[in-house]
mmCIF file of C-alpha atoms and ligand atoms in Angstrom:
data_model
loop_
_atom_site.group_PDB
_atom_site.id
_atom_site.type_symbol
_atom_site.label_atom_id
_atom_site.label_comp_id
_atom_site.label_asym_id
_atom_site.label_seq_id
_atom_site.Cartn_x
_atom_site.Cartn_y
_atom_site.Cartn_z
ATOM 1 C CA UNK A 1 15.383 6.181 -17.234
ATOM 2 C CA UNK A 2 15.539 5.939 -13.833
ATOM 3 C CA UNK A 3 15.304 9.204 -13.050
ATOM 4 C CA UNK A 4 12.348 10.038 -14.986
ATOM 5 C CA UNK A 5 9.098 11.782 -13.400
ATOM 6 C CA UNK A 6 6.550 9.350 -12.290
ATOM 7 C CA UNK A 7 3.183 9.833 -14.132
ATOM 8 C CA UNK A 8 0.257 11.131 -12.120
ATOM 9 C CA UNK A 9 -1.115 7.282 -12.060
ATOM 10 C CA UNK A 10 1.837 5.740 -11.142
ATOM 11 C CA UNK A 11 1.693 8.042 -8.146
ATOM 12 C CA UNK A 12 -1.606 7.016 -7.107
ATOM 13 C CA UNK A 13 -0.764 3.726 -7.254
ATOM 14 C CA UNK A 14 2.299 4.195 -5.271
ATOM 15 C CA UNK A 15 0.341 5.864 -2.280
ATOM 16 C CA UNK A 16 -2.177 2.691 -3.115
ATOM 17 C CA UNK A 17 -0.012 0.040 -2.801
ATOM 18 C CA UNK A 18 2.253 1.098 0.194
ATOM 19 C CA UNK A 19 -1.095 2.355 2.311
ATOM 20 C CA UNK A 20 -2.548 -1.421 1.501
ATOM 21 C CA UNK A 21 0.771 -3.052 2.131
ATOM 22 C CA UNK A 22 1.102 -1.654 5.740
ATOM 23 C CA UNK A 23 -1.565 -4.222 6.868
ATOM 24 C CA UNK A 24 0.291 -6.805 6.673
ATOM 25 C CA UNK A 25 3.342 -5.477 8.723
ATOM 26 C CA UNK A 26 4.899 -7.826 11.667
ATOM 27 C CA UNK A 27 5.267 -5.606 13.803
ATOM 28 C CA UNK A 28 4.143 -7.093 17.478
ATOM 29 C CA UNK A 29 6.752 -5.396 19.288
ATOM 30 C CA UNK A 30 6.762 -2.017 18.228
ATOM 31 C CA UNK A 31 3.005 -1.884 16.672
ATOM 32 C CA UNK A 32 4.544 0.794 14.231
ATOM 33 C CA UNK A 33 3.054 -0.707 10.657
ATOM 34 C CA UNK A 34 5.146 0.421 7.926
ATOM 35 C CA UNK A 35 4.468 -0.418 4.914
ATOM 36 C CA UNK A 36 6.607 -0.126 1.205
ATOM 37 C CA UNK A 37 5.984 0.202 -2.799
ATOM 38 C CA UNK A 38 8.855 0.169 -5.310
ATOM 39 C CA UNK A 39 8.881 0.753 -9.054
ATOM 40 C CA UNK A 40 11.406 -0.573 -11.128
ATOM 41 C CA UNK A 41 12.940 0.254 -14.419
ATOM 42 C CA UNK A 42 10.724 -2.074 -15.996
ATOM 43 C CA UNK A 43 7.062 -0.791 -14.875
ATOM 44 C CA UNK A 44 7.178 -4.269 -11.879
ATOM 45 C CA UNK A 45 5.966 -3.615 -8.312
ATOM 46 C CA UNK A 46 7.142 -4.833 -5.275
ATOM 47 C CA UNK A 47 5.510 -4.392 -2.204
ATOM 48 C CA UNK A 48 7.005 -4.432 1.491
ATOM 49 C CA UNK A 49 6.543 -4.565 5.215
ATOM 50 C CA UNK A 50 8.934 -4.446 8.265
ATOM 51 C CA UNK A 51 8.694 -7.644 9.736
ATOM 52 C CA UNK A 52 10.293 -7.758 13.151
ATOM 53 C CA UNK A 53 11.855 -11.030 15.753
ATOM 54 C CA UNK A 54 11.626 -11.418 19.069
ATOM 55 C CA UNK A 55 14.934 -11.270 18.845
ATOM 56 C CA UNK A 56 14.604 -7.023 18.291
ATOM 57 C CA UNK A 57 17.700 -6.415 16.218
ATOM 58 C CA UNK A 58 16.388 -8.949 13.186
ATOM 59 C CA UNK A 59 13.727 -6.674 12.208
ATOM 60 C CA UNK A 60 13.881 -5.531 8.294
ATOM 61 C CA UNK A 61 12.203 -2.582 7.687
ATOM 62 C CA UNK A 62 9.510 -2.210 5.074
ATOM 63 C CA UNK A 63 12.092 -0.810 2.561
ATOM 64 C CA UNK A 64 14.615 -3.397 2.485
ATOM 65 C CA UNK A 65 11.864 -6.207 1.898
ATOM 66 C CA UNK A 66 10.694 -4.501 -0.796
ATOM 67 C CA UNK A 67 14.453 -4.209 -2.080
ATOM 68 C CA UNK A 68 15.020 -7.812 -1.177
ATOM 69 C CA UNK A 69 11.623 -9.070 -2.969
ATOM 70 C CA UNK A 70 12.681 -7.320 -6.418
ATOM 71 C CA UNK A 71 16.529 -7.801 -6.196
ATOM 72 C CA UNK A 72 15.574 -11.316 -5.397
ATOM 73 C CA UNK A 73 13.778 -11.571 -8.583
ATOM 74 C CA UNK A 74 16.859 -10.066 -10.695
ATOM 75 C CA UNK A 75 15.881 -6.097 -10.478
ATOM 76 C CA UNK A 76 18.293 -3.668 -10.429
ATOM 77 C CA UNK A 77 16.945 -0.530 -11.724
ATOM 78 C CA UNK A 78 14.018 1.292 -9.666
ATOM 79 C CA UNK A 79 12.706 4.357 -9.853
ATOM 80 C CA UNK A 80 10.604 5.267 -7.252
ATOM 81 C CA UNK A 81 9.511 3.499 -3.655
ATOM 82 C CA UNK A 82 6.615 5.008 -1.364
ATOM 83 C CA UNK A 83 6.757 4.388 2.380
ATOM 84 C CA UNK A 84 3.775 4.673 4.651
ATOM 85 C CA UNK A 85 3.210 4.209 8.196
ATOM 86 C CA UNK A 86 0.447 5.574 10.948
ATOM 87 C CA UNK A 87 2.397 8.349 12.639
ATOM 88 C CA UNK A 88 1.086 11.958 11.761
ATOM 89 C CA UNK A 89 4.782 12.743 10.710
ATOM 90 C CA UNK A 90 6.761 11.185 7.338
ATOM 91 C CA UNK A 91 8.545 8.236 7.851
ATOM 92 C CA UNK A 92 11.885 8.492 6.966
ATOM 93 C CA UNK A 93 14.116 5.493 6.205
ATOM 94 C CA UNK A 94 16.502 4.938 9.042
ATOM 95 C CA UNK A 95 20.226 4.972 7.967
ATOM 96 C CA UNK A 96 20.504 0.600 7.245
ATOM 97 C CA UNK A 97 17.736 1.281 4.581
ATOM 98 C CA UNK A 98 19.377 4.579 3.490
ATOM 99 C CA UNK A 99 22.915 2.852 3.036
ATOM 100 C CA UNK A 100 21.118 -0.863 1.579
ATOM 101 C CA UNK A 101 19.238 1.176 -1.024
ATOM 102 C CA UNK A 102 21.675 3.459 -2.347
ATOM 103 C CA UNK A 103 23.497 0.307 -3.117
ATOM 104 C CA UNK A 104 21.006 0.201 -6.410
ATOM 105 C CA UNK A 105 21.403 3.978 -6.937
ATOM 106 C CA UNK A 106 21.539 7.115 -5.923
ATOM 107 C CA UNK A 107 18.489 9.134 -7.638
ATOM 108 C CA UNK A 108 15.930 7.081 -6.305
ATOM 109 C CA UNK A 109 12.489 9.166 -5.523
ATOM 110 C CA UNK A 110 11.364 8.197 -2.155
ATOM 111 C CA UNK A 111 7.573 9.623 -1.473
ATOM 112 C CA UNK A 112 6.794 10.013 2.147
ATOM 113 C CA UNK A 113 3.045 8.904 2.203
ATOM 114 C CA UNK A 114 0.541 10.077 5.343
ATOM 115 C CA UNK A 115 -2.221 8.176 5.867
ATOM 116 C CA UNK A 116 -4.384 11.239 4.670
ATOM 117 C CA UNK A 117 -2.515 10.548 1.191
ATOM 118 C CA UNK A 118 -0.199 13.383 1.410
ATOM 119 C CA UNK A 119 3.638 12.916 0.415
ATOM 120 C CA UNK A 120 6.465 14.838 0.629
ATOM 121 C CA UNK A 121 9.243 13.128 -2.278
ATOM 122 C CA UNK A 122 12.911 13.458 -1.599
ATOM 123 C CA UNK A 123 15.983 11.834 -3.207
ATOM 124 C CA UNK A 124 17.941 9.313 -1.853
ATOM 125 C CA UNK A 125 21.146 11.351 -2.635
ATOM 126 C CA UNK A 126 19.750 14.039 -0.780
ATOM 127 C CA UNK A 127 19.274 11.621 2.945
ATOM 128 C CA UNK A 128 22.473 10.494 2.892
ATOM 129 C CA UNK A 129 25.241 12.696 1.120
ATOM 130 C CA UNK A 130 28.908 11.225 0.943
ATOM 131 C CA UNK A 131 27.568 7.786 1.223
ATOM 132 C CA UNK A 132 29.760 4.586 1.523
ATOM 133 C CA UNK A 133 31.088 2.505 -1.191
ATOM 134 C CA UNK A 134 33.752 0.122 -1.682
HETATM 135 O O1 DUR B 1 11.372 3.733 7.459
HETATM 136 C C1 DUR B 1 11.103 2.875 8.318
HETATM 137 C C2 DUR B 1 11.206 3.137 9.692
HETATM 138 C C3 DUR B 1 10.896 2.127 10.578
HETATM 139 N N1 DUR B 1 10.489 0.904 10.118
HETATM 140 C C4 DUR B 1 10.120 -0.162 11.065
HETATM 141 C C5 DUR B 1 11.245 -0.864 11.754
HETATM 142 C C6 DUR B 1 10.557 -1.373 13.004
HETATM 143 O O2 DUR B 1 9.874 -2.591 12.700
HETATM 144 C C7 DUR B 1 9.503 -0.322 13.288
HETATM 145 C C8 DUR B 1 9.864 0.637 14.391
HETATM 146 O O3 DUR B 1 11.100 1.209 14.150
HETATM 147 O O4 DUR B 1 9.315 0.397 12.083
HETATM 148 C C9 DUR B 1 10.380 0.644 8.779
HETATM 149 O O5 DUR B 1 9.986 -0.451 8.367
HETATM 150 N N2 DUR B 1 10.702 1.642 7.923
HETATM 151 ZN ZN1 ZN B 2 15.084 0.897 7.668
#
């Protein structure tokens, strides 16, 4: 189930919903909005920003709020999470998300999203081979 194609729609709403939630990123130190969408098992969205501390190493990325907000609310099972940000290049997850997600499993579709729309998807397996686990 999981690992199931996304329809066409649920793609569109993906780029949607992770374009919209960059807006309301904290980001006053580094200005870089990013914003999140996840899809669970279930068809429920979650949306997420990075919301960063004066205090510079408290900052959760977009990703793991997302995460957070749905495991909070007794998910376990997604499918797919978009990630959008400003920069010209895809925003990649940096290695805490990488490690925190993979937690929840390893075939997760991650769609890169430019702000012109565009994504590039990848696997989660595929960013970080070999990964961690108790
Ligand atoms: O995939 C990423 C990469 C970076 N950031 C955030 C963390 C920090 O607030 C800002 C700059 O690194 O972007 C995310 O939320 N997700
Ligand atoms: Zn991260």
């Amino acid at each position: 189930m999981s690992k199931r194609e996304l329809t066409k729609a649920e793609i569109e709403k993906l780029i949607e919903l992770s374009i919209k939630a960059k807006d309301k990123a904290y980001c006053p130190y580094s200005k870089f909005h990013v914003g999140a969408a996840l899809l669970d098992e279930n068809g429920n969205w979650y949306t997420g920003v990075n919301v960063e501390n004066a205090s510079y190493g408290g900052a959760i990325c977009a990703e793991r709020t997302a995460f957070v907000k749905a495991i909070s609310e007794g998910q376990r099972k997604f499918v797919a999470i978009g990630v959008s940000s400003d920069a010209s290049e895809y925003t990649r997850p940096c290695g805490i998300c990488r490690q925190f997600m993979i937690e929840f499993g390893e075939h997760l579709q991650i769609f890169l999203i430019k702000p012109d729309r565009s994504y590039l998807k990848v696997i989660l397996k595929d960013l970080l081979p070999d990964h961690f686990k108790l």
